Coordinates of C-alpha atoms and ligand atoms in Angstrom, one line a residue:
X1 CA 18.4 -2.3 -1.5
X2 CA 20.1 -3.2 -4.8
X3 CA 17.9 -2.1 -7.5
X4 CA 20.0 -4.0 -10.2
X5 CA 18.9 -5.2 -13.6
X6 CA 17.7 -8.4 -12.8
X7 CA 14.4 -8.6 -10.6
X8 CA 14.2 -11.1 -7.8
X9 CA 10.4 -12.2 -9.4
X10 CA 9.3 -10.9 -12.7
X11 CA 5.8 -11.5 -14.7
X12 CA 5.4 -11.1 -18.4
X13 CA 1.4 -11.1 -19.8
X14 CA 0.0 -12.6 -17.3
X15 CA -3.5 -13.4 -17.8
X16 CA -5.6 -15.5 -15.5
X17 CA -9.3 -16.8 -16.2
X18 CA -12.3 -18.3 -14.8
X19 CA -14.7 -19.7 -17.3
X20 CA -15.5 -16.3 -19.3
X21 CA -14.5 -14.2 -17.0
X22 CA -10.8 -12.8 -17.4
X23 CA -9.5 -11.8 -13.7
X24 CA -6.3 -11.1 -14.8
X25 CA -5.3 -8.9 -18.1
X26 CA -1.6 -9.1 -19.0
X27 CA 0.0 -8.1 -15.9
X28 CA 3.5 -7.6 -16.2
X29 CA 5.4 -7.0 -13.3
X30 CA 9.0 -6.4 -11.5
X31 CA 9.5 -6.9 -8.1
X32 CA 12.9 -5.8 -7.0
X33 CA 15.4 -7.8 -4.6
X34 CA 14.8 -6.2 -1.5
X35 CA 12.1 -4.0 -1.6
X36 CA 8.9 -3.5 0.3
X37 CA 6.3 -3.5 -2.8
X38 CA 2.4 -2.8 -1.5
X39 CA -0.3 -4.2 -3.9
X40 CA -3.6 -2.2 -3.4
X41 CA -6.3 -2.2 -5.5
X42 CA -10.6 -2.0 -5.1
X43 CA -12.3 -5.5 -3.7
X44 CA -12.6 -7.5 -6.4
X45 CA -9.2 -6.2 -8.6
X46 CA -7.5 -9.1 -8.5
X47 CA -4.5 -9.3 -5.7
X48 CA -5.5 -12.2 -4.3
X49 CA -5.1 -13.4 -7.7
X50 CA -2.6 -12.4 -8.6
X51 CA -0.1 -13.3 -5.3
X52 CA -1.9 -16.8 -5.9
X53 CA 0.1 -17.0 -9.2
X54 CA 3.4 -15.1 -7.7
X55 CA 3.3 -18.5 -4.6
X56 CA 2.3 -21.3 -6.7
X57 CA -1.0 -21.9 -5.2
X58 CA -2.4 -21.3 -8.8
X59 CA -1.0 -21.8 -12.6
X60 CA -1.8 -18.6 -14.9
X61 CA -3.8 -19.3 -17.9
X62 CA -0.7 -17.2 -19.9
X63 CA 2.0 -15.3 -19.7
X64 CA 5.3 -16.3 -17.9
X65 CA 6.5 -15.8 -14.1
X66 CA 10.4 -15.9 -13.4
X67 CA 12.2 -16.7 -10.2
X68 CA 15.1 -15.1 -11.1
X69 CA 16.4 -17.4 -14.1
X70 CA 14.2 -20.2 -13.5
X71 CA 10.8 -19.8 -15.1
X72 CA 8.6 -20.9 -12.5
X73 CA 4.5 -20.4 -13.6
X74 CA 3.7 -24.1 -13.5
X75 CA 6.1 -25.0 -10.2
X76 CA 3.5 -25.7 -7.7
X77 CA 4.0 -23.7 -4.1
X78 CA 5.2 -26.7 -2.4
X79 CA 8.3 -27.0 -4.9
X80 CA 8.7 -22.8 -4.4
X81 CA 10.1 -22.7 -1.2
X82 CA 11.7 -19.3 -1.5
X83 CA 8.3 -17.5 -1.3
X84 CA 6.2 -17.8 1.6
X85 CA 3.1 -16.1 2.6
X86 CA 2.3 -15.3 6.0
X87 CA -0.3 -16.5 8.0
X88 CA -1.0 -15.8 11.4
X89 CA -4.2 -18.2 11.7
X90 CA -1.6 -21.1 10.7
X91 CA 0.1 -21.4 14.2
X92 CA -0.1 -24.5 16.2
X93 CA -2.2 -23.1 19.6
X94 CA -1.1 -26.1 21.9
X95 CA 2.3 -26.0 20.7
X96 CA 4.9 -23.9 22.1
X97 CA 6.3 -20.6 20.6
X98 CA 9.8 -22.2 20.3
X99 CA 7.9 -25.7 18.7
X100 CA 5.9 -23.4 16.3
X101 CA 8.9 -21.1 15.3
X102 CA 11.0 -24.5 14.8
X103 CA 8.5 -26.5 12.8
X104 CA 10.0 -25.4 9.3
X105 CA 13.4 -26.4 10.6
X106 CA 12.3 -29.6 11.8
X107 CA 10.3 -30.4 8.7
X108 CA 14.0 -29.8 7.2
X109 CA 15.8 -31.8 9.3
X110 CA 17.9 -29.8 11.3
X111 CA 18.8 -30.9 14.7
X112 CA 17.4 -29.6 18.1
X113 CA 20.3 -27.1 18.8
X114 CA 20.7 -25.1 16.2
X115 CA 16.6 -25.6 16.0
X116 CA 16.6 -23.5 19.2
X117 CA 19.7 -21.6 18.7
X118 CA 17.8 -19.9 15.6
X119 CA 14.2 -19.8 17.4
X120 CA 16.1 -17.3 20.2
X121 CA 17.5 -15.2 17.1
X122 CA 13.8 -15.0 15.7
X123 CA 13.2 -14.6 18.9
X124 CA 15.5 -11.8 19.4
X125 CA 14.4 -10.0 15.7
X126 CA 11.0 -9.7 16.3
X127 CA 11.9 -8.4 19.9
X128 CA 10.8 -11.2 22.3
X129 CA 11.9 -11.9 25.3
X130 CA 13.8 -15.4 25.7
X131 CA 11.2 -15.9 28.4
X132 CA 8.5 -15.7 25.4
X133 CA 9.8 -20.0 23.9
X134 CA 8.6 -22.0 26.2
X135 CA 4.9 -19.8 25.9
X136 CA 2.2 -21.7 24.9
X137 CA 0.6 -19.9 21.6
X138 CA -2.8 -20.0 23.4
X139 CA -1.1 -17.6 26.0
X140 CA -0.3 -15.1 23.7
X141 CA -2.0 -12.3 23.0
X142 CA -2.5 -11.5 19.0
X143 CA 0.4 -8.9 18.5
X144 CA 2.3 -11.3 20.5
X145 CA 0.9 -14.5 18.0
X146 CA 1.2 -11.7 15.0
X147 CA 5.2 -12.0 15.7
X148 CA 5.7 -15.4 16.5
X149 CA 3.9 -16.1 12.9
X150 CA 6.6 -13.6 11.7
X151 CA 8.8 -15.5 12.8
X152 CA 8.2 -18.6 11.8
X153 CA 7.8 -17.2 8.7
X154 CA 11.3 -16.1 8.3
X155 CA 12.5 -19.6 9.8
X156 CA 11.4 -20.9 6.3
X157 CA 14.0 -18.4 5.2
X158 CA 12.3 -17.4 2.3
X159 CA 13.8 -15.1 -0.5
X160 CA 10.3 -13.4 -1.0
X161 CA 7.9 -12.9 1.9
X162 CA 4.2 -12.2 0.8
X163 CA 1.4 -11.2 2.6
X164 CA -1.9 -10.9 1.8
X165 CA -4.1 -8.2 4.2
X166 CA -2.3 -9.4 7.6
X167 CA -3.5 -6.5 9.9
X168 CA -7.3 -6.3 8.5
X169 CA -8.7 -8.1 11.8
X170 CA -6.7 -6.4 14.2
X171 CA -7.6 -2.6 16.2
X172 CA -6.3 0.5 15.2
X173 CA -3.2 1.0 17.9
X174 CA -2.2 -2.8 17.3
X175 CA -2.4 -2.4 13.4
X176 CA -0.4 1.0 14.0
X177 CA 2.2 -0.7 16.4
X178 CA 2.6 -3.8 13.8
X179 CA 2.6 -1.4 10.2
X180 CA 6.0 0.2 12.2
X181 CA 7.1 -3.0 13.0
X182 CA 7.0 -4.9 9.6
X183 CA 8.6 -1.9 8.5
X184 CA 11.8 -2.1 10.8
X185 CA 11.8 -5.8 10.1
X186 CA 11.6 -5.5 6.5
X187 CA 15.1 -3.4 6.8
X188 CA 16.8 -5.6 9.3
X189 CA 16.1 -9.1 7.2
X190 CA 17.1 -7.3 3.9
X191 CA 14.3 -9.8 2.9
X192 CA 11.5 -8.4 0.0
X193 CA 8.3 -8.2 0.8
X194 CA 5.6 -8.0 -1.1
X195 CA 1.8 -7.2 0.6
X196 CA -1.7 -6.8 -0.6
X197 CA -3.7 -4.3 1.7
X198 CA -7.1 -2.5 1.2
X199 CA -5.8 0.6 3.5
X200 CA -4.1 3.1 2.0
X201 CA -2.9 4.3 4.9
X202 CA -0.5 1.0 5.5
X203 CA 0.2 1.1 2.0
X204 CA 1.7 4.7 2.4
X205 CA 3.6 3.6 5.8
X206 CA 5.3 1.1 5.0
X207 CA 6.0 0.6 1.1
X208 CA 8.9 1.7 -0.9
X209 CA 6.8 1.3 -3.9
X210 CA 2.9 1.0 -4.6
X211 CA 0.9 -0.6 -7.1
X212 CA -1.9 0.3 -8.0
X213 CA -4.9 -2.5 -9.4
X214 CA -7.5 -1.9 -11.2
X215 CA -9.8 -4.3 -12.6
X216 CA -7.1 -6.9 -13.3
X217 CA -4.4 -4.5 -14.4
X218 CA -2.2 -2.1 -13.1
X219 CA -2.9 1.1 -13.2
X220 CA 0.4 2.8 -11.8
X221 CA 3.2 1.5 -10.3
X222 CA 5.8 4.2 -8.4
X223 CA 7.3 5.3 -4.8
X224 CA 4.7 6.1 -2.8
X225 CA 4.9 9.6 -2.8
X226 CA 5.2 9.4 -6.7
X227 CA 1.8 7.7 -6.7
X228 CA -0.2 9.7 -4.2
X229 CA 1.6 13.0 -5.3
X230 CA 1.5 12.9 -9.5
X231 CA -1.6 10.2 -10.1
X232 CA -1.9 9.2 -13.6
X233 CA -5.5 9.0 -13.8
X234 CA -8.6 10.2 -11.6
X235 CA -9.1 7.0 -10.4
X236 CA -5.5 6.6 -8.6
X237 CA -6.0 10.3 -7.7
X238 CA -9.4 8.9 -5.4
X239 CA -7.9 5.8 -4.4
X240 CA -5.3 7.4 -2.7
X241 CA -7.3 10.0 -0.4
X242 CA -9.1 12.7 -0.7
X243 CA -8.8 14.8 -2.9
X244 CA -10.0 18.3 -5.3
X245 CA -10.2 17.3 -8.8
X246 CA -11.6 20.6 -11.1
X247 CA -11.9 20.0 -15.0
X248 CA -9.6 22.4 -17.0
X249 CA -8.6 23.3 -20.3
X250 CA -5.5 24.7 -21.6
X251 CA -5.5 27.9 -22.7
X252 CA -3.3 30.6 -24.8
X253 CA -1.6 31.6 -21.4
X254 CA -2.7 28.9 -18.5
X255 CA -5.8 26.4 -17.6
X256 CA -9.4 27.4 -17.3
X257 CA -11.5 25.5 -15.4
X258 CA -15.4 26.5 -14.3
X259 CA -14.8 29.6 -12.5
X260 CA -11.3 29.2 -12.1
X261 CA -8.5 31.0 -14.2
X262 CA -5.3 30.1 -13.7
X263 CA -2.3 31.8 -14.9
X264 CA 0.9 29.5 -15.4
X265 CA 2.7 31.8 -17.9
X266 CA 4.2 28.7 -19.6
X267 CA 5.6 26.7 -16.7
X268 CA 4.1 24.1 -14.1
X269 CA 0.9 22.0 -14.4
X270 CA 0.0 21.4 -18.1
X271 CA 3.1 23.3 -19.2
X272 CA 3.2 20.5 -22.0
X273 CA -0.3 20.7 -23.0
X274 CA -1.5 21.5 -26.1
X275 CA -4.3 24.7 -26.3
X276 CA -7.8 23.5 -25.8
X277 CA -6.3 19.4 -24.5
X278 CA -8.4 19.1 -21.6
X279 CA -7.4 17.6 -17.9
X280 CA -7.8 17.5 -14.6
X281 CA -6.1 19.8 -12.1
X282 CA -5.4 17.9 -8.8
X283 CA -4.6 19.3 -5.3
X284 CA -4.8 17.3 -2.2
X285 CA -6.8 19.1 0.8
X286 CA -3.6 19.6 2.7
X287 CA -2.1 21.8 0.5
X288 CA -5.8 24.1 0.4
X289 CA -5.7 26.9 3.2
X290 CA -7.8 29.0 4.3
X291 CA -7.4 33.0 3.2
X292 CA -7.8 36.1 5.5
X293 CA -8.4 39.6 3.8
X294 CA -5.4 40.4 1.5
X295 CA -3.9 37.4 1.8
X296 CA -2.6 35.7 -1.8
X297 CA -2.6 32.5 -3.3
X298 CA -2.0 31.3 -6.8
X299 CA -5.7 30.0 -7.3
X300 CA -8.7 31.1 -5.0
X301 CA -11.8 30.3 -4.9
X302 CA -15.0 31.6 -2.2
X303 CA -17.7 30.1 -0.7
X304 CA -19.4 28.9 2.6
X305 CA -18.1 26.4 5.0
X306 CA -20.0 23.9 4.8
X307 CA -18.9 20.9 7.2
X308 CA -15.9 20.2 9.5
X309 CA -15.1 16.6 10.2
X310 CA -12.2 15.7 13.0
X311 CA -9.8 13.5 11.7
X312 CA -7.1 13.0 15.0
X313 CA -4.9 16.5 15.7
X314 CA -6.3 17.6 11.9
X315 CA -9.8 18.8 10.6
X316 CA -11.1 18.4 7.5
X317 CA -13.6 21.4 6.2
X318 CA -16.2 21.3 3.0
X319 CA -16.6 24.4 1.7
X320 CA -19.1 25.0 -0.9
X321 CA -18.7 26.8 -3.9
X322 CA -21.8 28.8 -5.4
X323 CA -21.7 25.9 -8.3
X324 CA -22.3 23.6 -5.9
X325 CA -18.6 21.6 -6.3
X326 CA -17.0 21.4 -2.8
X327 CA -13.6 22.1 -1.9
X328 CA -12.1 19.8 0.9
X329 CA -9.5 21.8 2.8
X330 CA -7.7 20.0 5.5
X331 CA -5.7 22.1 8.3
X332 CA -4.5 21.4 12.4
X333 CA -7.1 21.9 14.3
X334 CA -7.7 25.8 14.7
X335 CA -8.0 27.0 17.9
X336 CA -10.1 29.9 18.6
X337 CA -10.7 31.7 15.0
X338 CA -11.7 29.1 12.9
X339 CA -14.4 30.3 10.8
X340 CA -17.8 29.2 11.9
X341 CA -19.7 26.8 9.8
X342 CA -22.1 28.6 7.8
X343 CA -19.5 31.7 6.9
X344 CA -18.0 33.0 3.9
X345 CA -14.8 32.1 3.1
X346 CA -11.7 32.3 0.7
X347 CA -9.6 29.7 0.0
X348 CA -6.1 28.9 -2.2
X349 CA -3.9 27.1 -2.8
X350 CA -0.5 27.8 -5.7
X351 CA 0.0 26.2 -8.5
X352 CA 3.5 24.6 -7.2
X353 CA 1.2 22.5 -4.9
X354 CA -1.0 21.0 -8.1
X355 CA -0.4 18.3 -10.1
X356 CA -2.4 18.0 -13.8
X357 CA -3.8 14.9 -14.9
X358 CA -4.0 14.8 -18.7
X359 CA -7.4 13.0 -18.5
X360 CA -10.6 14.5 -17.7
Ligands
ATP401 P1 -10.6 -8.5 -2.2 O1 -9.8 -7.3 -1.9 O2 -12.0 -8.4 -2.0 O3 -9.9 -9.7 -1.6 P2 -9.1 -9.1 -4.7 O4 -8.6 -7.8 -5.3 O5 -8.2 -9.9 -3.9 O6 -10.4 -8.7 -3.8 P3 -9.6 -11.5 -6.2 O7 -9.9 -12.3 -5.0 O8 -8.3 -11.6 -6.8 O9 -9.8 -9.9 -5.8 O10 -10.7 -11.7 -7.3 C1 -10.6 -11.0 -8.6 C2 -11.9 -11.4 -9.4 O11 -11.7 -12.8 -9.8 C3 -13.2 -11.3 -8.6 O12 -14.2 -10.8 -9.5 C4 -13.5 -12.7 -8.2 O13 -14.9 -12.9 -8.1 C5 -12.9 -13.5 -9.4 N1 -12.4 -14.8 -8.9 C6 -11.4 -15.1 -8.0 N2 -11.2 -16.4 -7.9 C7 -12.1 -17.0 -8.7 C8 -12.5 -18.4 -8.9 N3 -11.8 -19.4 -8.4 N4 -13.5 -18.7 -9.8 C9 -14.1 -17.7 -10.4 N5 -13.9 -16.3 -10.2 C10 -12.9 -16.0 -9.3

């Protein structure tokens, strides 16, 4: 991935409206040649949006959008063909997979052997069998249809791929078999992708980088680990799981928080901090475990356990603090000594495993 100078797509205050309302408020943007960049954002944020500009399937009201060199805002998608989006629900069902992965190189005029002699590469890339051209789409099932969209995608040989919630229909072990496979295919093409999802969890999977949107902005945009390890705000910090936000303020020699005192002798989370700034101390359930007598953490806090959900080989516990906060603690599944709901327990976590958000 060549993360040179010049972006592949970049937008510059981008605003879009409808009537009075203003879905779109100076979005500026870089998407870099090559890279697999996840848009995720609340219903209603504005992704749809906002690829509708990045395509050509919609003008902005301001701002600029460049292809490269070419400014390209008021090119319509028909006259953009280096970015496609991908549509499964657009494949011809009669047709053939070898007549559905050749259309775009029929509507270009090339002849019928080098037609077919790219369908068996597509073929090939999306891991088909040879057998799989001469398929009716109708006798597919949808992973199979999934890739043969794919790629007939790619046959447009597009220099940006977009794709806007592909997987939301699908069930879990097909959307989990597909999120791996986009992946791989995303580094064999070289190609860059750039998808809108609700679900974190394919967001996390499969990106290199993560935007975040937020009522027609964006809120943060970083690796993914950046953005689900050092938030900027709360509301990235809840977007991206759960998680245990406690209010603190910085005092002489660490952060206080309601019950919790926390010693950081100049170094770690709020380090910079100014005495009495306020913030918000983040740590992600994963990182909370549970205590036995003696044990030692950087921060601790007691209470009763209050709930256990199972989340797959992991379980997620509530425990509740005499306040009345909760503290989400997420551990494997213990076997045999894990404490019974209803018990008192101690939790911790260190301060190595927090990350301060300078807003409250
Ligand atoms: P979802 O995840 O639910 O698909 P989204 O983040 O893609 O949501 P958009 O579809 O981009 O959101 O919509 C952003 C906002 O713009 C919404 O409040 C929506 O109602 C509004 N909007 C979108 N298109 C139009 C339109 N053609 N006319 C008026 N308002 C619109």
């Amino acid at each position: 991935m060549s993360h040179d100078h010049h972006p592949i797509m970049r937008l510059a205050g981008v605003y879009k409206r409808f009537g009075d309302f203003t879905a779109l408020h100076s979005v500026d943007l870089d998407v870099h040649e090559g890279e697999f960049l996840t848009i995720v954002g609340p219903s209603g944020s504005g992704k749809t949006t906002l690829i509708r500009l990045m395509v050509g399937m919609d003008e902005p009201t301001d701002g600029t959008i460049w292809l490269r060199s070419a400014r390209i805002d008021q090119v319509p998608a028909n006259k953009r063909p280096t970015c496609m989006v991908f549509q499964s629900l657009a494949l011809f069902p009669h047709r053939s997979v070898g007549q559905n992965i050749e259309f775009p190189l029929k509507i270009r005029g090339v002849n019928q052997g080098d037609r077919k002699t790219r369908a068996l590469e597509l073929l090939s890339l999306l891991r088909l069998s040879e057998h799989y051209y001469h398929k009716r789409i109708g006798q597919c099932s949808g992973g199979e249809r999934q890739r043969v969209a794919l790629a007939r995608a790619l046959a447009f040989d597009p220099e940006i791929l977009f794709f806007d919630e592909p997987l939301s229909a699908l069930d879990y072990r097909l959307r989990k078999t597909l999120e791996r496979e986009l992946k791989d295919l995303h580094a064999r093409t070289g190609k860059t992708f750039v998808y809108i999802t609700h679900s974190l969890e394919e967001a996390m999977v499969m990106s290199d980088r993560i935007a975040i949107m937020r009522e027609g902005r964006f809120e943060q945009i970083g690796p993914a680990e950046e953005i689900y390890a050092k938030p900027i705000s709360r509301f990235v910090a809840e977007f991206m799981g759960e998680v245990n936000l406690f209010p603190v303020v910085k005092a002489a020699d660490g952060l206080e928080g309601q019950g919790l005192a926390i010693k950081t002798n100049g170094h770690g989370a709020g380090a910079d901090m100014q005495p009495g700034a306020r913030g918000t101390l983040m740590v992600r359930p994963e990182a909370v475990r549970f205590l036995s007598v003696g044990e030692a953490a950087d921060i601790t806090v007691s209470g009763r356990l209050h709930s256990e959900y199972r989340l797959g080989s992991r379980n997620q516990y509530e425990v509740a603090l005499a306040d009345g906060r909760h503290v989400a603690v997420e551990a494997l599944r213990q076997t045999g000594h894990a404490p019974p709901p209803g018990a008192e327990v101690t939790v911790g976590w260190d301060l190595a495993h927090c990350h301060l958000i300078a807003e409250t």
